[in-house]
Coordinates of N, CA and C and ligand atoms in Angstrom, one line a residue:
X1 N 0.9 -1.2 0.0 CA 0.0 0.0 0.0 C 0.9 1.2 0.0
X2 N 0.5 2.1 -0.9 CA 1.2 3.5 -0.9 C 1.1 4.3 0.4
X3 N 2.1 4.9 0.8 CA 2.1 5.6 2.1 C 1.2 7.0 1.8
X4 N 0.1 7.1 2.5 CA -0.6 8.4 2.3 C 0.2 9.7 2.6
X5 N 0.0 10.7 1.8 CA 0.6 12.0 2.1 C -0.3 12.9 3.0
X6 N 0.2 13.3 4.1 CA -0.6 13.9 5.1 C -0.1 15.4 5.1
X7 N -0.9 16.4 4.8 CA -0.7 17.8 4.9 C -0.8 18.3 6.3
X8 N 0.2 19.1 6.7 CA 0.3 19.6 8.1 C 0.4 21.1 8.0
X9 N -0.6 21.8 8.5 CA -0.7 23.3 8.2 C 0.5 24.0 9.0
X10 N 1.0 25.1 8.4 CA 2.1 25.8 9.1 C 1.6 27.0 9.8
X11 N 2.5 27.4 10.8 CA 2.3 28.7 11.4 C 3.4 29.6 10.9
X12 N 3.2 30.9 11.0 CA 4.1 31.9 10.6 C 4.7 32.5 11.9
X13 N 6.0 32.3 12.0 CA 6.7 33.0 13.2 C 7.7 34.0 12.7
X14 N 7.8 35.1 13.4 CA 8.7 36.2 13.1 C 9.9 36.1 14.2
X15 N 11.1 35.9 13.7 CA 12.1 35.9 14.6 C 12.4 37.1 15.4
X16 N 12.6 36.9 16.7 CA 12.6 38.1 17.6 C 14.1 38.8 17.7
X17 N 15.0 37.9 17.7 CA 16.4 38.5 18.0 C 17.5 37.8 17.0
X18 N 18.6 38.3 17.0 CA 19.8 37.8 16.2 C 19.8 38.4 14.8
X19 N 20.5 37.7 14.0 CA 20.8 38.3 12.6 C 19.5 38.2 11.8
X20 N 18.6 37.3 12.1 CA 17.5 37.1 11.3 C 16.2 37.8 11.9
X21 N 16.5 38.7 12.8 CA 15.4 39.4 13.5 C 14.5 40.0 12.6
X22 N 13.2 39.7 12.7 CA 12.2 40.4 11.9 C 11.8 39.5 10.7
X23 N 12.6 38.4 10.4 CA 12.2 37.6 9.2 C 11.1 36.7 9.6
X24 N 10.1 36.5 8.7 CA 9.0 35.7 8.9 C 9.3 34.3 8.4
X25 N 9.0 33.2 9.1 CA 9.2 31.8 8.6 C 7.9 30.9 8.8
X26 N 7.6 30.1 7.9 CA 6.6 29.1 8.1 C 7.2 28.0 8.7
X27 N 6.5 27.4 9.7 CA 6.9 26.2 10.3 C 5.9 25.4 11.0
X28 N 6.2 24.2 11.2 CA 5.2 23.3 12.0 C 6.0 22.5 13.0
X29 N 5.6 22.4 14.3 CA 6.3 21.7 15.3 C 6.6 20.3 14.8
X30 N 7.9 19.9 15.2 CA 8.3 18.6 14.8 C 7.4 17.4 15.4
X31 N 6.8 17.7 16.6 CA 5.9 16.6 17.2 C 4.8 16.2 16.2
X32 N 4.3 17.1 15.4 CA 3.2 16.7 14.4 C 3.9 15.8 13.3
X33 N 5.1 16.2 12.9 CA 5.7 15.5 11.7 C 6.0 14.1 12.3
X34 N 6.5 13.9 13.5 CA 6.9 12.6 14.0 C 5.5 11.8 14.2
X35 N 4.5 12.4 14.8 CA 3.3 11.6 15.0 C 2.7 11.1 13.7
X36 N 2.7 11.9 12.6 CA 2.1 11.5 11.3 C 3.0 10.4 10.8
X37 N 4.4 10.5 10.9 CA 5.3 9.5 10.3 C 5.2 8.2 11.1
X38 N 5.1 8.3 12.5 CA 5.0 7.1 13.3 C 3.7 6.4 13.0
X39 N 2.7 7.1 12.6 CA 1.3 6.4 12.3 C 1.3 5.8 10.9
X40 N 2.4 6.0 10.1 CA 2.5 5.5 8.8 C 2.2 6.4 7.6
X41 N 2.2 7.7 7.9 CA 1.9 8.7 6.9 C 3.2 9.4 6.4
X42 N 3.1 10.0 5.3 CA 4.3 10.9 4.8 C 3.8 12.3 5.0
X43 N 4.5 13.0 6.0 CA 4.1 14.4 6.2 C 4.6 15.4 5.3
X44 N 3.8 16.4 4.9 CA 4.3 17.5 4.1 C 3.7 18.8 4.8
X45 N 4.5 19.9 4.9 CA 4.1 21.1 5.6 C 3.5 21.9 4.5
X46 N 2.3 22.6 4.9 CA 1.6 23.4 4.0 C 1.5 24.9 4.6
X47 N 2.4 25.8 3.8 CA 2.4 27.2 4.1 C 1.1 27.8 3.5
X48 N 0.6 28.9 4.2 CA -0.6 29.5 3.7 C -0.2 30.7 2.8
X49 N -1.0 31.0 1.7 CA -0.8 32.1 0.9 C -2.2 32.8 0.7
X50 N -2.2 33.9 0.0 CA -3.5 34.5 -0.3 C -4.1 34.1 -1.7
X51 N -3.3 33.2 -2.4 CA -3.7 32.8 -3.7 C -4.7 31.6 -3.5
X52 N -5.9 31.8 -4.1 CA -6.9 30.7 -4.0 C -6.6 29.5 -4.7
X53 N -5.8 29.5 -5.8 CA -5.3 28.3 -6.4 C -4.6 27.4 -5.6
X54 N -3.9 28.0 -4.6 CA -3.0 27.2 -3.8 C -3.7 26.2 -2.9
X55 N -4.9 26.5 -2.5 CA -5.7 25.5 -1.7 C -5.9 24.3 -2.6
X56 N -6.4 24.6 -3.8 CA -6.7 23.4 -4.6 C -5.5 22.5 -5.0
X57 N -4.4 23.2 -5.2 CA -3.2 22.5 -5.6 C -2.6 21.7 -4.4
X58 N -2.7 22.3 -3.3 CA -2.3 21.6 -2.1 C -3.1 20.3 -1.9
X59 N -4.5 20.5 -2.1 CA -5.3 19.3 -2.0 C -5.1 18.2 -3.1
X60 N -4.5 18.7 -4.2 CA -4.1 17.7 -5.3 C -3.0 16.8 -4.7
X61 N -2.1 17.3 -3.8 CA -1.0 16.6 -3.5 C -1.4 15.6 -2.3
X62 N -2.3 16.0 -1.4 CA -2.4 15.3 -0.1 C -3.5 14.3 -0.1
X63 N -3.4 13.4 0.8 CA -4.5 12.4 1.0 C -5.2 12.5 2.3
X64 N -4.6 13.4 3.2 CA -5.3 13.6 4.5 C -4.7 14.9 5.0
X65 N -5.3 15.4 6.1 CA -5.0 16.8 6.6 C -5.0 16.9 8.1
X66 N -3.9 17.4 8.6 CA -3.8 17.7 10.1 C -3.9 19.3 10.1
X67 N -4.8 19.8 10.8 CA -4.9 21.2 11.1 C -4.2 21.5 12.5
X68 N -3.2 22.2 12.5 CA -2.3 22.4 13.7 C -2.7 23.5 14.6
X69 N -2.2 23.6 15.8 CA -2.4 24.6 16.8 C -1.9 26.0 16.3
X70 N -2.3 27.0 17.0 CA -1.9 28.4 16.6 C -2.7 29.5 17.4
X71 N -2.7 30.6 16.8 CA -3.3 31.8 17.5 C -4.9 31.7 17.4
X72 N -5.5 32.8 17.8 CA -6.9 33.0 17.9 C -7.6 33.0 16.5
X73 N -8.8 32.7 16.4 CA -9.5 32.9 15.2 C -10.2 34.3 15.2
X74 N -10.2 35.0 14.2 CA -10.9 36.3 14.1 C -12.4 36.2 14.4
X75 N -12.9 36.7 15.5 CA -14.4 36.6 15.9 C -15.4 37.1 14.8
X76 N -14.8 38.0 14.0 CA -15.6 38.5 12.9 C -16.1 37.4 12.0
X77 N -15.3 36.3 11.9 CA -15.7 35.2 11.0 C -16.9 34.5 11.6
X78 N -17.2 34.6 13.0 CA -18.4 34.0 13.4 C -19.4 35.1 14.1
X79 N -19.3 36.3 13.5 CA -20.3 37.3 13.8 C -20.1 38.0 15.1
X80 N -19.0 38.0 15.7 CA -18.8 38.8 17.0 C -17.7 39.9 16.9
X81 N -17.8 40.9 17.7 CA -16.9 41.9 17.9 C -15.8 41.4 18.9
X82 N -14.5 41.8 18.8 CA -13.5 41.3 19.7 C -13.6 41.8 21.2
X83 N -13.5 40.9 22.1 CA -13.5 41.2 23.5 C -12.1 41.6 23.9
X84 N -11.8 42.2 25.1 CA -10.6 42.6 25.5 C -9.5 41.6 25.6
X85 N -9.9 40.3 26.0 CA -8.9 39.2 26.1 C -8.7 38.4 24.9
X86 N -9.2 38.8 23.8 CA -8.9 38.1 22.5 C -7.4 38.2 22.3
X87 N -6.8 37.1 21.8 CA -5.3 37.1 21.5 C -5.1 37.6 20.1
X88 N -3.9 37.3 19.6 CA -3.6 37.7 18.3 C -4.2 36.9 17.2
X89 N -4.8 37.5 16.1 CA -5.4 36.9 15.0 C -4.5 36.9 13.8
X90 N -4.7 36.0 12.9 CA -4.0 35.9 11.6 C -5.0 35.7 10.5
X91 N -5.4 36.9 9.9 CA -6.6 36.8 8.9 C -6.1 35.9 7.7
X92 N -4.8 36.0 7.3 CA -4.4 35.1 6.1 C -4.5 33.7 6.4
X93 N -4.1 33.3 7.6 CA -4.2 31.9 8.0 C -5.6 31.4 8.2
X94 N -6.4 32.3 8.8 CA -7.9 31.9 8.9 C -8.5 31.7 7.6
X95 N -8.2 32.6 6.6 CA -8.9 32.4 5.2 C -8.4 31.1 4.5
X96 N -7.1 30.9 4.6 CA -6.5 29.8 4.0 C -7.0 28.5 4.6
X97 N -7.0 28.4 5.8 CA -7.5 27.1 6.5 C -8.9 26.9 6.4
X98 N -9.8 28.0 6.4 CA -11.2 27.7 6.3 C -11.5 27.2 4.8
X99 N -10.8 27.9 3.9 CA -11.0 27.4 2.5 C -10.5 26.0 2.3
X100 N -9.4 25.7 2.9 CA -8.8 24.3 2.9 C -9.8 23.3 3.5
X101 N -10.3 23.6 4.6 CA -11.3 22.6 5.3 C -12.5 22.4 4.4
X102 N -13.1 23.5 3.9 CA -14.3 23.3 3.0 C -14.0 22.5 1.8
X103 N -12.9 22.8 1.2 CA -12.5 22.1 -0.1 C -12.1 20.7 0.2
X104 N -11.4 20.5 1.3 CA -11.0 19.1 1.6 C -12.3 18.2 1.9
X105 N -13.2 18.7 2.7 CA -14.4 18.0 2.9 C -15.3 17.7 1.6
X106 N -15.2 18.6 0.7 CA -15.8 18.4 -0.6 C -15.2 17.2 -1.3
X107 N -13.9 17.0 -1.2 CA -13.2 16.0 -1.8 C -13.3 14.7 -1.1
X108 N -13.8 14.8 0.1 CA -13.8 13.6 0.9 C -12.6 13.2 1.7
X109 N -11.6 14.2 1.8 CA -10.4 13.9 2.5 C -10.5 13.9 4.0
X110 N -9.9 12.9 4.6 CA -10.0 12.9 6.1 C -9.3 14.0 6.8
X111 N -9.8 14.6 7.8 CA -9.2 15.7 8.6 C -9.1 15.4 10.0
X112 N -7.8 15.6 10.6 CA -7.7 15.6 12.1 C -7.4 17.1 12.4
X113 N -8.3 17.7 13.2 CA -8.1 19.1 13.7 C -7.5 19.0 15.1
X114 N -6.5 19.8 15.3 CA -5.8 19.9 16.7 C -5.8 21.2 17.2
X115 N -6.3 21.5 18.4 CA -6.3 22.7 19.1 C -7.0 23.8 18.3
X116 N -6.2 24.8 17.8 CA -6.8 25.7 16.8 C -7.6 25.1 15.7
X117 N -7.2 23.9 15.4 CA -7.8 23.1 14.3 C -9.3 22.8 14.5
X118 N -9.7 22.4 15.8 CA -11.1 22.2 16.1 C -11.8 23.5 16.0
X119 N -11.2 24.5 16.3 CA -11.9 25.8 16.2 C -12.0 26.2 14.8
X120 N -11.1 26.0 13.9 CA -11.1 26.3 12.5 C -12.3 25.5 11.8
X121 N -12.3 24.2 12.1 CA -13.3 23.4 11.6 C -14.8 23.8 12.0
X122 N -14.9 24.1 13.3 CA -16.3 24.5 13.8 C -16.7 26.0 13.1
X123 N -15.8 26.9 13.0 CA -16.1 28.2 12.4 C -16.3 28.0 10.8
X124 N -15.6 27.2 10.2 CA -15.7 27.0 8.8 C -17.0 26.4 8.5
X125 N -17.6 25.6 9.4 CA -18.9 24.9 9.1 C -20.1 25.7 9.7
X126 N -19.8 26.9 10.3 CA -20.9 27.8 10.7 C -21.1 27.7 12.2
X127 N -20.2 27.2 13.0 CA -20.3 27.3 14.4 C -19.6 28.5 15.0
X128 N -19.8 28.6 16.3 CA -19.2 29.8 17.0 C -18.2 29.3 18.2
X129 N -17.4 30.3 18.7 CA -16.4 30.0 19.7 C -16.6 30.9 20.8
X130 N -16.1 30.5 22.1 CA -15.7 31.4 23.2 C -14.5 32.0 22.8
X131 N -14.5 33.3 22.9 CA -13.3 34.1 22.6 C -12.3 33.9 23.7
X132 N -12.8 33.7 24.9 CA -11.8 33.5 26.1 C -12.6 32.8 27.2
X133 N -12.1 31.6 27.6 CA -12.7 30.8 28.5 C -12.5 31.3 30.0
X134 N -11.4 32.1 30.2 CA -10.9 32.3 31.5 C -11.9 33.0 32.4
X135 N -12.8 33.8 31.9 CA -13.8 34.5 32.7 C -15.0 33.7 33.1
X136 N -15.1 32.5 32.7 CA -16.4 31.7 32.8 C -16.4 31.1 34.3
X137 N -17.5 31.0 34.8 CA -17.7 30.5 36.2 C -17.5 29.0 36.2
X138 N -16.7 28.5 37.1 CA -16.5 27.0 37.3 C -15.5 26.4 36.2
X139 N -14.8 27.3 35.6 CA -14.0 26.7 34.5 C -12.8 26.0 35.1
X140 N -12.3 24.9 34.5 CA -11.1 24.2 34.8 C -9.9 24.9 34.2
X141 N -8.7 24.4 34.5 CA -7.5 25.0 33.9 C -7.4 24.4 32.5
X142 N -7.6 25.3 31.5 CA -7.5 24.8 30.1 C -6.2 25.3 29.5
X143 N -5.4 26.2 30.2 CA -4.2 26.6 29.7 C -3.2 26.2 30.8
X144 N -2.6 25.0 30.6 CA -1.8 24.4 31.7 C -0.5 25.0 31.9
X145 N 0.1 25.1 33.1 CA 1.5 25.6 33.3 C 2.5 24.5 33.2
X146 N 2.1 23.2 33.1 CA 2.9 22.2 32.9 C 3.4 21.9 31.5
X147 N 4.4 21.1 31.3 CA 5.0 20.9 30.0 C 4.0 20.1 29.1
X148 N 4.4 20.2 27.8 CA 3.4 19.7 26.8 C 3.0 18.3 26.9
X149 N 3.9 17.4 27.3 CA 3.6 16.0 27.4 C 2.8 15.6 28.7
X150 N 2.7 16.5 29.6 CA 2.1 16.2 30.9 C 0.5 16.4 30.7
X151 N -0.2 15.3 31.4 CA -1.6 15.3 31.4 C -2.2 16.3 32.3
X152 N -3.2 17.0 32.0 CA -3.9 17.9 32.8 C -5.4 17.3 33.1
X153 N -6.4 18.1 32.6 CA -7.7 17.7 32.8 C -8.1 16.4 32.1
X154 N -9.3 15.9 32.5 CA -9.8 14.6 32.0 C -10.8 14.9 31.0
X155 N -11.0 14.2 29.9 CA -12.1 14.4 29.0 C -13.0 13.1 29.1
X156 N -14.3 13.2 29.0 CA -15.3 12.1 29.1 C -15.7 11.9 27.6
X157 N -15.4 10.7 27.2 CA -15.7 10.4 25.7 C -17.1 9.5 25.6
X158 N -18.0 10.1 24.7 CA -19.2 9.4 24.5 C -18.9 8.1 23.8
X159 N -19.7 7.1 24.3 CA -19.4 5.7 23.7 C -19.9 5.6 22.3
X160 N -20.9 6.3 21.9 CA -21.4 6.2 20.6 C -20.7 7.2 19.7
X161 N -19.4 7.0 19.5 CA -18.7 8.0 18.7 C -17.5 7.3 18.0
X162 N -17.1 8.1 16.9 CA -15.9 7.7 16.2 C -14.8 7.8 17.1
X163 N -14.8 8.8 18.0 CA -13.6 9.0 18.9 C -13.5 7.7 19.9
X164 N -14.6 7.3 20.4 CA -14.6 6.1 21.3 C -14.1 4.8 20.5
X165 N -14.6 4.7 19.3 CA -14.0 3.6 18.5 C -12.6 3.6 18.1
X166 N -12.0 4.9 18.1 CA -10.6 5.2 17.8 C -9.8 4.9 19.0
X167 N -10.2 5.5 20.2 CA -9.3 5.5 21.4 C -9.7 4.3 22.4
X168 N -11.0 3.9 22.4 CA -11.4 2.7 23.2 C -11.5 3.0 24.7
X169 N -11.5 4.3 25.1 CA -11.6 4.6 26.4 C -12.7 5.6 26.7
X170 N -13.3 5.6 27.8 CA -14.4 6.6 28.1 C -13.8 7.9 28.9
X171 N -12.7 7.6 29.6 CA -11.9 8.6 30.3 C -10.6 8.7 29.8
X172 N -10.2 10.0 29.5 CA -8.8 10.1 29.0 C -8.3 11.4 29.5
X173 N -7.1 11.4 30.1 CA -6.6 12.6 30.6 C -5.6 13.1 29.4
X174 N -5.9 14.4 29.2 CA -5.1 15.1 28.1 C -4.4 16.3 28.6
X175 N -3.4 16.8 27.8 CA -2.9 18.1 28.0 C -3.9 19.2 27.6
X176 N -3.6 20.4 27.9 CA -4.6 21.5 27.5 C -3.8 22.8 27.4
X177 N -3.9 23.4 26.2 CA -3.2 24.7 25.9 C -4.1 25.6 25.1
X178 N -5.3 25.9 25.6 CA -6.2 26.8 24.9 C -6.9 27.7 25.7
X179 N -7.3 28.9 25.2 CA -8.2 29.8 26.0 C -9.4 30.1 25.3
X180 N -9.6 29.6 24.1 CA -10.8 29.6 23.2 C -11.4 28.2 23.2
X181 N -12.7 28.1 22.9 CA -13.3 26.8 22.7 C -14.5 26.9 21.9
X182 N -15.0 25.7 21.4 CA -16.2 25.6 20.7 C -17.4 26.2 21.5
X183 N -18.3 27.0 21.1 CA -19.5 27.4 21.8 C -20.7 26.7 21.1
X184 N -21.3 27.3 20.0 CA -22.3 26.6 19.3 C -21.7 25.7 18.3
X185 N -22.0 24.4 18.3 CA -21.4 23.4 17.5 C -22.0 23.6 16.1
X186 N -21.1 23.5 15.0 CA -21.6 23.7 13.6 C -22.6 22.6 13.2
X187 N -23.6 22.9 12.4 CA -24.6 22.0 11.9 C -23.8 20.8 11.3
X188 N -24.3 19.6 11.6 CA -23.7 18.4 10.9 C -22.6 17.8 11.7
X189 N -22.1 18.5 12.8 CA -21.0 17.9 13.6 C -21.6 17.6 15.0
X190 N -21.1 16.6 15.7 CA -21.5 16.3 17.0 C -20.4 16.3 18.0
X191 N -20.7 16.6 19.2 CA -19.8 16.5 20.3 C -19.5 15.2 20.8
X192 N -18.2 14.7 20.8 CA -18.0 13.3 21.3 C -17.1 13.4 22.6
X193 N -16.7 14.5 23.0 CA -16.0 14.5 24.3 C -16.0 15.8 25.0
X194 N -16.2 16.0 26.3 CA -16.1 17.2 27.0 C -15.4 17.1 28.3
X195 N -14.9 18.1 28.9 CA -14.4 18.1 30.3 C -15.6 18.3 31.2
X196 N -15.3 18.1 32.6 CA -16.4 18.1 33.5 C -17.0 19.5 33.7
X197 N -16.4 20.5 33.2 CA -16.9 21.9 33.2 C -17.8 22.2 32.0
X198 N -18.0 21.2 31.1 CA -18.9 21.3 30.0 C -18.1 21.8 28.7
X199 N -16.8 22.1 28.8 CA -16.2 22.6 27.7 C -16.0 21.5 26.5
X200 N -16.4 21.9 25.3 CA -16.3 20.9 24.2 C -14.8 20.6 23.9
X201 N -14.4 19.3 24.0 CA -13.0 19.0 23.7 C -12.9 18.2 22.4
X202 N -14.0 17.6 21.9 CA -13.8 16.9 20.6 C -15.2 17.1 19.8
X203 N -15.1 17.4 18.5 CA -16.1 17.3 17.6 C -15.8 16.4 16.5
X204 N -16.9 15.8 15.9 CA -16.5 14.8 14.9 C -17.7 14.7 13.9
X205 N -17.4 14.1 12.7 CA -18.4 13.6 11.8 C -17.8 12.4 11.1
X206 N -18.4 11.2 11.5 CA -17.9 10.0 10.8 C -18.1 10.0 9.3
X207 N -19.3 10.5 8.8 CA -19.7 10.6 7.4 C -18.6 11.5 6.7
X208 N -18.2 12.5 7.3 CA -17.3 13.5 6.7 C -15.8 13.1 6.9
X209 N -15.5 12.0 7.7 CA -14.2 11.6 8.0 C -13.5 12.8 8.8
X210 N -14.0 13.3 9.8 CA -13.6 14.4 10.5 C -13.5 14.2 11.9
X211 N -12.3 14.4 12.5 CA -12.2 14.3 14.0 C -11.4 15.4 14.3
X212 N -11.8 16.2 15.4 CA -11.1 17.4 15.8 C -11.1 17.5 17.3
X213 N -9.9 17.7 17.9 CA -9.7 17.6 19.3 C -9.1 18.9 19.8
X214 N -9.4 19.3 21.0 CA -9.0 20.6 21.6 C -7.5 20.5 22.3
X215 N -7.1 19.3 22.5 CA -5.7 19.2 23.1 C -4.7 19.0 22.0
X216 N -3.5 18.6 22.5 CA -2.3 18.4 21.6 C -1.8 17.0 21.7
X217 N -2.4 16.0 21.0 CA -2.0 14.5 21.1 C -0.7 14.3 20.6
X218 N -0.2 15.3 19.6 CA 1.1 14.9 19.0 C 2.2 15.2 20.0
X219 N 2.0 15.9 21.2 CA 3.0 16.1 22.2 C 2.9 15.0 23.3
X220 N 2.0 14.1 23.1 CA 1.8 13.1 24.2 C 2.0 11.7 23.7
X221 N 2.6 11.5 22.5 CA 2.6 10.1 21.9 C 3.6 9.2 22.7
X222 N 4.6 9.9 23.4 CA 5.5 9.1 24.2 C 5.0 8.9 25.6
X223 N 4.4 10.0 26.2 CA 3.9 9.8 27.6 C 2.6 9.0 27.6
X224 N 1.8 9.1 26.6 CA 0.6 8.3 26.5 C 0.4 7.8 25.1
X225 N 1.0 6.6 24.8 CA 1.0 6.1 23.4 C -0.4 6.0 22.7
X226 N -1.5 6.0 23.6 CA -2.8 5.9 23.0 C -3.1 7.1 22.1
X227 N -2.4 8.2 22.4 CA -2.7 9.4 21.5 C -2.3 9.2 20.1
X228 N -1.4 8.2 19.8 CA -1.1 7.9 18.5 C -2.2 7.4 17.6
X229 N -3.3 6.9 18.3 CA -4.4 6.3 17.7 C -5.1 7.3 16.8
X230 N -5.1 8.5 17.2 CA -5.8 9.6 16.4 C -5.1 9.8 15.1
X231 N -3.8 9.7 15.1 CA -3.1 9.8 13.9 C -3.2 8.6 13.0
X232 N -3.2 7.5 13.7 CA -3.4 6.2 12.9 C -4.9 6.1 12.2
X233 N -5.8 6.7 13.0 CA -7.1 6.8 12.3 C -7.0 7.6 11.1
X234 N -6.4 8.8 11.1 CA -6.2 9.8 9.9 C -5.5 9.0 8.8
X235 N -4.4 8.4 9.2 CA -3.5 7.8 8.0 C -4.3 6.6 7.5
X236 N -4.9 5.7 8.4 CA -5.6 4.6 7.9 C -6.8 5.0 7.0
X237 N -7.5 6.0 7.4 CA -8.7 6.4 6.6 C -8.2 7.0 5.3
X238 N -7.1 7.7 5.3 CA -6.5 8.2 4.1 C -6.0 7.1 3.1
X239 N -5.5 6.1 3.7 CA -5.0 4.9 3.0 C -6.1 4.1 2.3
X240 N -7.2 3.9 3.1 CA -8.4 3.2 2.5 C -8.9 4.0 1.4
X241 N -8.9 5.3 1.4 CA -9.4 6.1 0.4 C -8.5 6.0 -0.9
X242 N -7.2 5.9 -0.7 CA -6.2 5.8 -1.7 C -6.5 4.5 -2.4
X243 N -6.8 3.4 -1.7 CA -7.0 2.1 -2.2 C -8.2 1.9 -3.1
X244 N -9.2 2.9 -2.9 CA -10.4 2.8 -3.8 C -10.4 3.8 -4.9
X245 N -9.3 4.6 -5.1 CA -9.2 5.6 -6.1 C -9.2 5.0 -7.5
Ligands
MN301 MN1 -9.0 21.7 27.6

């Protein structure tokens, strides 16, 4: 079987100090690349541009998609004005990733959304977000002070879900590095895991081959090997689709 090519969306970073200070670079954390590779996929990093042709040509290359973590989504995209605690937004990245999600779903490509990725998927399909969780009453710690591989809060997984069939557990401790979260779930998607404070941690659609999680499984594949199952789901779904092309 041919190794599926898995697109991994890039972030834009501007170097702060040194000889390259001020230069902007597209990059993706190596944890994503390693997780895709360990799951049997061939990772490629996808930089964003404002050219609409690029979305379609990127999709010609890839068999599956990982939407990576990053900054906040512009609340304008779900009909809200910015609140004071909104973080930095990246309009170019929002546009590219939303177009990428919609076109990928049209083609039937499987998608694994991670952190910002669950938010992109939800907004692309017509859902809304909490711009900032931190002010909500009874909220758990969703932006942990511990390192990336360390488990924080627990998520409760619904048994009747693609997520449960992928992970095989009802309770899963995850890391957590987000201050935004899904508010109104987009039409056609369902919630498959939440924390005890009610925060939506996973949305999915089996028919669309879409699984999107609010934590960072790529940073936990050594500390909790079960996290690799999410990447195996993506790669195996992409491989099955390749087989029937
Ligand atoms: Mn969380």
